[in-house]
PDB file of C-alpha atoms and ligand atoms in Angstrom:
ATOM      1  CA  UNK A   1      -4.141 158.437  -7.034  1.00 51.00           C
ATOM      2  CA  UNK A   2      -0.733 159.518  -8.313  1.00 57.00           C
ATOM      3  CA  UNK A   3       2.115 157.073  -8.340  1.00 61.00           C
ATOM      4  CA  UNK A   4       3.884 158.912  -5.512  1.00 59.00           C
ATOM      5  CA  UNK A   5       0.788 158.845  -3.333  1.00 58.00           C
ATOM      6  CA  UNK A   6       0.410 155.138  -3.943  1.00 55.00           C
ATOM      7  CA  UNK A   7       4.012 154.462  -2.918  1.00 54.00           C
ATOM      8  CA  UNK A   8       3.555 156.574   0.203  1.00 54.00           C
ATOM      9  CA  UNK A   9       0.378 154.732   1.098  1.00 55.00           C
ATOM     10  CA  UNK A  10       2.115 151.388   0.709  1.00 53.00           C
ATOM     11  CA  UNK A  11       5.039 152.527   2.848  1.00 53.00           C
ATOM     12  CA  UNK A  12       2.729 153.779   5.559  1.00 52.00           C
ATOM     13  CA  UNK A  13       0.671 150.609   5.621  1.00 51.00           C
ATOM     14  CA  UNK A  14       3.699 148.322   5.855  1.00 48.00           C
ATOM     15  CA  UNK A  15       5.230 150.437   8.642  1.00 46.00           C
ATOM     16  CA  UNK A  16       1.910 150.266  10.420  1.00 43.00           C
ATOM     17  CA  UNK A  17       1.800 146.474  10.366  1.00 44.00           C
ATOM     18  CA  UNK A  18       5.376 146.158  11.606  1.00 46.00           C
ATOM     19  CA  UNK A  19       4.552 148.417  14.533  1.00 48.00           C
ATOM     20  CA  UNK A  20       1.429 146.431  15.318  1.00 49.00           C
ATOM     21  CA  UNK A  21       3.528 143.267  15.450  1.00 51.00           C
ATOM     22  CA  UNK A  22       6.063 144.885  17.765  1.00 59.00           C
ATOM     23  CA  UNK A  23       3.447 146.100  20.177  1.00 66.00           C
ATOM     24  CA  UNK A  24       1.755 142.727  20.274  1.00 77.00           C
ATOM     25  CA  UNK A  25       5.088 141.165  21.188  1.00 82.00           C
ATOM     26  CA  UNK A  26       5.257 143.512  24.193  1.00 87.00           C
ATOM     27  CA  UNK A  27       1.744 142.445  25.178  1.00 93.00           C
ATOM     28  CA  UNK A  28       2.652 138.768  25.546  1.00 95.00           C
ATOM     29  CA  UNK A  29       3.893 137.875  29.012  1.00 96.00           C
ATOM     30  CA  UNK A  30       5.332 134.432  29.482  1.00 96.00           C
ATOM     31  CA  UNK A  31       5.985 133.103  32.954  1.00 96.00           C
ATOM     32  CA  UNK A  32       6.594 129.843  34.831  1.00 95.00           C
ATOM     33  CA  UNK A  33       8.420 128.314  31.867  1.00 97.00           C
ATOM     34  CA  UNK A  34       9.675 124.924  33.008  1.00 98.00           C
ATOM     35  CA  UNK A  35      10.335 121.290  32.122  1.00 98.00           C
ATOM     36  CA  UNK A  36      10.229 118.345  34.467  1.00 97.00           C
ATOM     37  CA  UNK A  37      13.649 116.794  35.016  1.00 97.00           C
ATOM     38  CA  UNK A  38      13.921 113.321  33.459  1.00 96.00           C
ATOM     39  CA  UNK A  39      16.404 110.453  33.494  1.00 94.00           C
ATOM     40  CA  UNK A  40      19.143 110.954  30.856  1.00 91.00           C
ATOM     41  CA  UNK A  41      17.814 108.081  28.718  1.00 90.00           C
ATOM     42  CA  UNK A  42      14.381 109.673  28.185  1.00 92.00           C
ATOM     43  CA  UNK A  43      13.867 110.304  24.446  1.00 94.00           C
ATOM     44  CA  UNK A  44      10.969 112.744  24.892  1.00 96.00           C
ATOM     45  CA  UNK A  45      10.127 115.510  27.305  1.00 97.00           C
ATOM     46  CA  UNK A  46       7.663 118.328  27.757  1.00 97.00           C
ATOM     47  CA  UNK A  47       7.773 122.049  28.428  1.00 98.00           C
ATOM     48  CA  UNK A  48       5.176 124.107  30.265  1.00 98.00           C
ATOM     49  CA  UNK A  49       4.499 127.817  30.734  1.00 97.00           C
ATOM     50  CA  UNK A  50       1.818 130.428  31.158  1.00 97.00           C
ATOM     51  CA  UNK A  51       1.165 132.834  28.292  1.00 97.00           C
ATOM     52  CA  UNK A  52      -0.732 135.991  29.149  1.00 97.00           C
ATOM     53  CA  UNK A  53      -2.060 138.317  26.465  1.00 97.00           C
ATOM     54  CA  UNK A  54      -2.288 141.860  27.835  1.00 95.00           C
ATOM     55  CA  UNK A  55      -3.007 143.328  24.407  1.00 94.00           C
ATOM     56  CA  UNK A  56      -6.195 144.184  22.598  1.00 93.00           C
ATOM     57  CA  UNK A  57      -6.081 141.535  19.899  1.00 93.00           C
ATOM     58  CA  UNK A  58      -5.975 137.748  19.974  1.00 95.00           C
ATOM     59  CA  UNK A  59      -2.556 136.079  19.749  1.00 96.00           C
ATOM     60  CA  UNK A  60      -2.183 132.773  17.959  1.00 97.00           C
ATOM     61  CA  UNK A  61       0.670 130.403  18.785  1.00 98.00           C
ATOM     62  CA  UNK A  62       1.438 128.573  15.550  1.00 97.00           C
ATOM     63  CA  UNK A  63       4.749 126.839  16.146  1.00 97.00           C
ATOM     64  CA  UNK A  64       7.540 125.927  18.566  1.00 98.00           C
ATOM     65  CA  UNK A  65      11.186 124.959  18.229  1.00 97.00           C
ATOM     66  CA  UNK A  66      14.216 124.350  20.425  1.00 98.00           C
ATOM     67  CA  UNK A  67      17.829 123.364  19.742  1.00 97.00           C
ATOM     68  CA  UNK A  68      17.674 120.598  22.370  1.00 97.00           C
ATOM     69  CA  UNK A  69      15.124 118.484  20.474  1.00 97.00           C
ATOM     70  CA  UNK A  70      14.857 117.256  16.921  1.00 97.00           C
ATOM     71  CA  UNK A  71      11.195 118.241  16.854  1.00 97.00           C
ATOM     72  CA  UNK A  72       8.825 120.201  19.075  1.00 98.00           C
ATOM     73  CA  UNK A  73       5.030 120.224  18.835  1.00 97.00           C
ATOM     74  CA  UNK A  74       2.149 121.831  20.666  1.00 97.00           C
ATOM     75  CA  UNK A  75       0.085 119.069  22.276  1.00 97.00           C
ATOM     76  CA  UNK A  76      -3.116 118.845  24.212  1.00 96.00           C
ATOM     77  CA  UNK A  77      -4.296 116.114  26.551  1.00 92.00           C
ATOM     78  CA  UNK A  78      -7.835 114.952  25.983  1.00 86.00           C
ATOM     79  CA  UNK A  79     -10.038 112.555  27.901  1.00 83.00           C
ATOM     80  CA  UNK A  80     -12.087 110.275  25.710  1.00 83.00           C
ATOM     81  CA  UNK A  81     -14.228 107.599  27.351  1.00 85.00           C
ATOM     82  CA  UNK A  82     -12.021 107.643  30.404  1.00 86.00           C
ATOM     83  CA  UNK A  83      -8.830 107.254  28.425  1.00 87.00           C
ATOM     84  CA  UNK A  84      -6.298 110.067  28.480  1.00 85.00           C
ATOM     85  CA  UNK A  85      -4.582 110.698  25.180  1.00 90.00           C
ATOM     86  CA  UNK A  86      -2.546 113.493  23.797  1.00 92.00           C
ATOM     87  CA  UNK A  87      -2.729 114.936  20.359  1.00 93.00           C
ATOM     88  CA  UNK A  88      -0.997 117.557  18.341  1.00 96.00           C
ATOM     89  CA  UNK A  89      -2.799 120.862  17.887  1.00 96.00           C
ATOM     90  CA  UNK A  90      -2.128 123.266  15.038  1.00 96.00           C
ATOM     91  CA  UNK A  91      -2.504 126.426  17.070  1.00 97.00           C
ATOM     92  CA  UNK A  92      -3.483 127.863  20.418  1.00 98.00           C
ATOM     93  CA  UNK A  93      -5.358 131.161  20.541  1.00 97.00           C
ATOM     94  CA  UNK A  94      -4.866 133.457  23.531  1.00 97.00           C
ATOM     95  CA  UNK A  95      -7.715 135.969  23.603  1.00 97.00           C
ATOM     96  CA  UNK A  96      -7.123 139.577  24.726  1.00 96.00           C
ATOM     97  CA  UNK A  97      -6.899 139.761  28.509  1.00 96.00           C
ATOM     98  CA  UNK A  98      -6.668 135.989  28.836  1.00 97.00           C
ATOM     99  CA  UNK A  99      -3.946 133.683  30.101  1.00 97.00           C
ATOM    100  CA  UNK A 100      -3.419 130.164  28.791  1.00 97.00           C
ATOM    101  CA  UNK A 101      -1.577 127.737  31.041  1.00 97.00           C
ATOM    102  CA  UNK A 102       0.524 124.981  29.573  1.00 97.00           C
ATOM    103  CA  UNK A 103       0.679 122.427  32.377  1.00 95.00           C
ATOM    104  CA  UNK A 104       0.822 118.668  32.991  1.00 92.00           C
ATOM    105  CA  UNK A 105      -2.486 117.144  31.906  1.00 91.00           C
ATOM    106  CA  UNK A 106      -3.338 120.005  29.528  1.00 93.00           C
ATOM    107  CA  UNK A 107      -1.568 121.927  26.822  1.00 96.00           C
ATOM    108  CA  UNK A 108       2.150 121.202  26.655  1.00 97.00           C
ATOM    109  CA  UNK A 109       5.091 121.557  24.318  1.00 98.00           C
ATOM    110  CA  UNK A 110       6.222 118.057  23.374  1.00 97.00           C
ATOM    111  CA  UNK A 111       9.911 117.561  22.699  1.00 97.00           C
ATOM    112  CA  UNK A 112      10.957 114.620  20.522  1.00 97.00           C
ATOM    113  CA  UNK A 113      14.416 113.066  20.300  1.00 97.00           C
ATOM    114  CA  UNK A 114      16.139 115.111  22.967  1.00 97.00           C
ATOM    115  CA  UNK A 115      19.784 115.669  22.200  1.00 94.00           C
ATOM    116  CA  UNK A 116      20.621 116.656  25.745  1.00 92.00           C
ATOM    117  CA  UNK A 117      19.136 115.361  28.992  1.00 94.00           C
ATOM    118  CA  UNK A 118      16.577 117.376  30.933  1.00 97.00           C
ATOM    119  CA  UNK A 119      18.696 117.562  34.073  1.00 97.00           C
ATOM    120  CA  UNK A 120      17.420 119.421  37.148  1.00 97.00           C
ATOM    121  CA  UNK A 121      19.040 122.855  37.405  1.00 97.00           C
ATOM    122  CA  UNK A 122      19.685 123.159  33.666  1.00 97.00           C
ATOM    123  CA  UNK A 123      17.877 125.508  31.328  1.00 97.00           C
ATOM    124  CA  UNK A 124      17.432 125.725  27.578  1.00 98.00           C
ATOM    125  CA  UNK A 125      15.938 128.132  25.025  1.00 98.00           C
ATOM    126  CA  UNK A 126      12.569 127.535  23.374  1.00 98.00           C
ATOM    127  CA  UNK A 127      11.126 129.663  20.583  1.00 98.00           C
ATOM    128  CA  UNK A 128       7.388 130.309  20.459  1.00 97.00           C
ATOM    129  CA  UNK A 129       6.144 131.449  17.069  1.00 97.00           C
ATOM    130  CA  UNK A 130       3.104 133.713  17.052  1.00 96.00           C
ATOM    131  CA  UNK A 131       1.169 134.506  13.901  1.00 95.00           C
ATOM    132  CA  UNK A 132       1.248 138.294  14.301  1.00 90.00           C
ATOM    133  CA  UNK A 133       3.866 138.982  16.957  1.00 90.00           C
ATOM    134  CA  UNK A 134       6.547 136.719  15.493  1.00 94.00           C
ATOM    135  CA  UNK A 135       9.111 134.727  17.466  1.00 95.00           C
ATOM    136  CA  UNK A 136       9.435 134.914  21.226  1.00 95.00           C
ATOM    137  CA  UNK A 137      12.365 133.101  22.822  1.00 96.00           C
ATOM    138  CA  UNK A 138      11.887 131.921  26.378  1.00 97.00           C
ATOM    139  CA  UNK A 139      14.294 130.199  28.727  1.00 97.00           C
ATOM    140  CA  UNK A 140      12.934 126.948  30.131  1.00 98.00           C
ATOM    141  CA  UNK A 141      14.079 125.956  33.618  1.00 97.00           C
ATOM    142  CA  UNK A 142      14.455 122.232  34.212  1.00 98.00           C
ATOM    143  CA  UNK A 143      13.280 121.271  37.685  1.00 97.00           C
ATOM    144  CA  UNK A 144      11.819 118.371  39.638  1.00 96.00           C
ATOM    145  CA  UNK A 145       8.525 120.032  40.495  1.00 92.00           C
ATOM    146  CA  UNK A 146       6.156 122.607  39.030  1.00 91.00           C
ATOM    147  CA  UNK A 147       6.953 126.205  39.983  1.00 90.00           C
ATOM    148  CA  UNK A 148       4.717 127.890  42.570  1.00 80.00           C
ATOM    149  CA  UNK A 149       1.559 129.478  41.184  1.00 67.00           C
ATOM    150  CA  UNK A 150       1.836 133.211  40.765  1.00 55.00           C
ATOM    151  CA  UNK A 151       5.609 133.204  40.671  1.00 49.00           C
ATOM    152  CA  UNK A 152       6.902 135.558  37.999  1.00 50.00           C
ATOM    153  CA  UNK A 153      10.447 136.176  36.896  1.00 47.00           C
TER     154      UNK A 153
HETATM  155 CU1  LIG B 201       2.493 115.355  24.231  1.00 60.63          CU
END
């Protein structure tokens, strides 16, 4: 392989991966993004949403962040011997054609050391980091009750 061919091949392969990332971003549909309203003194909160993967390859959520909390983590509730606990998970995989619901009692985004209250009617940005697709920013609506099932923005 000549040097020029090698450079061309490298260029083509990197362009290809960027495009794959872009298209996977388009394949991720996030709906029902909400937080439960809490009293202003609450130090922690949680965010919920549904993530649907309409693409052909698995998507892996590897991180979360938001300006309204010092730290955000992906958590899962587990039942062990009748006791409900929650624990941090490193990633959540959304298989092609699948939807994963983050909801009370299951997966949730845990927010530590809130620097503004989760007041009903407010909203705030949350960034979901996917391994291939990159960052997706969603707007989280703060409300008293869970949104209706099947409601999409
Ligand atoms: Cu939690």
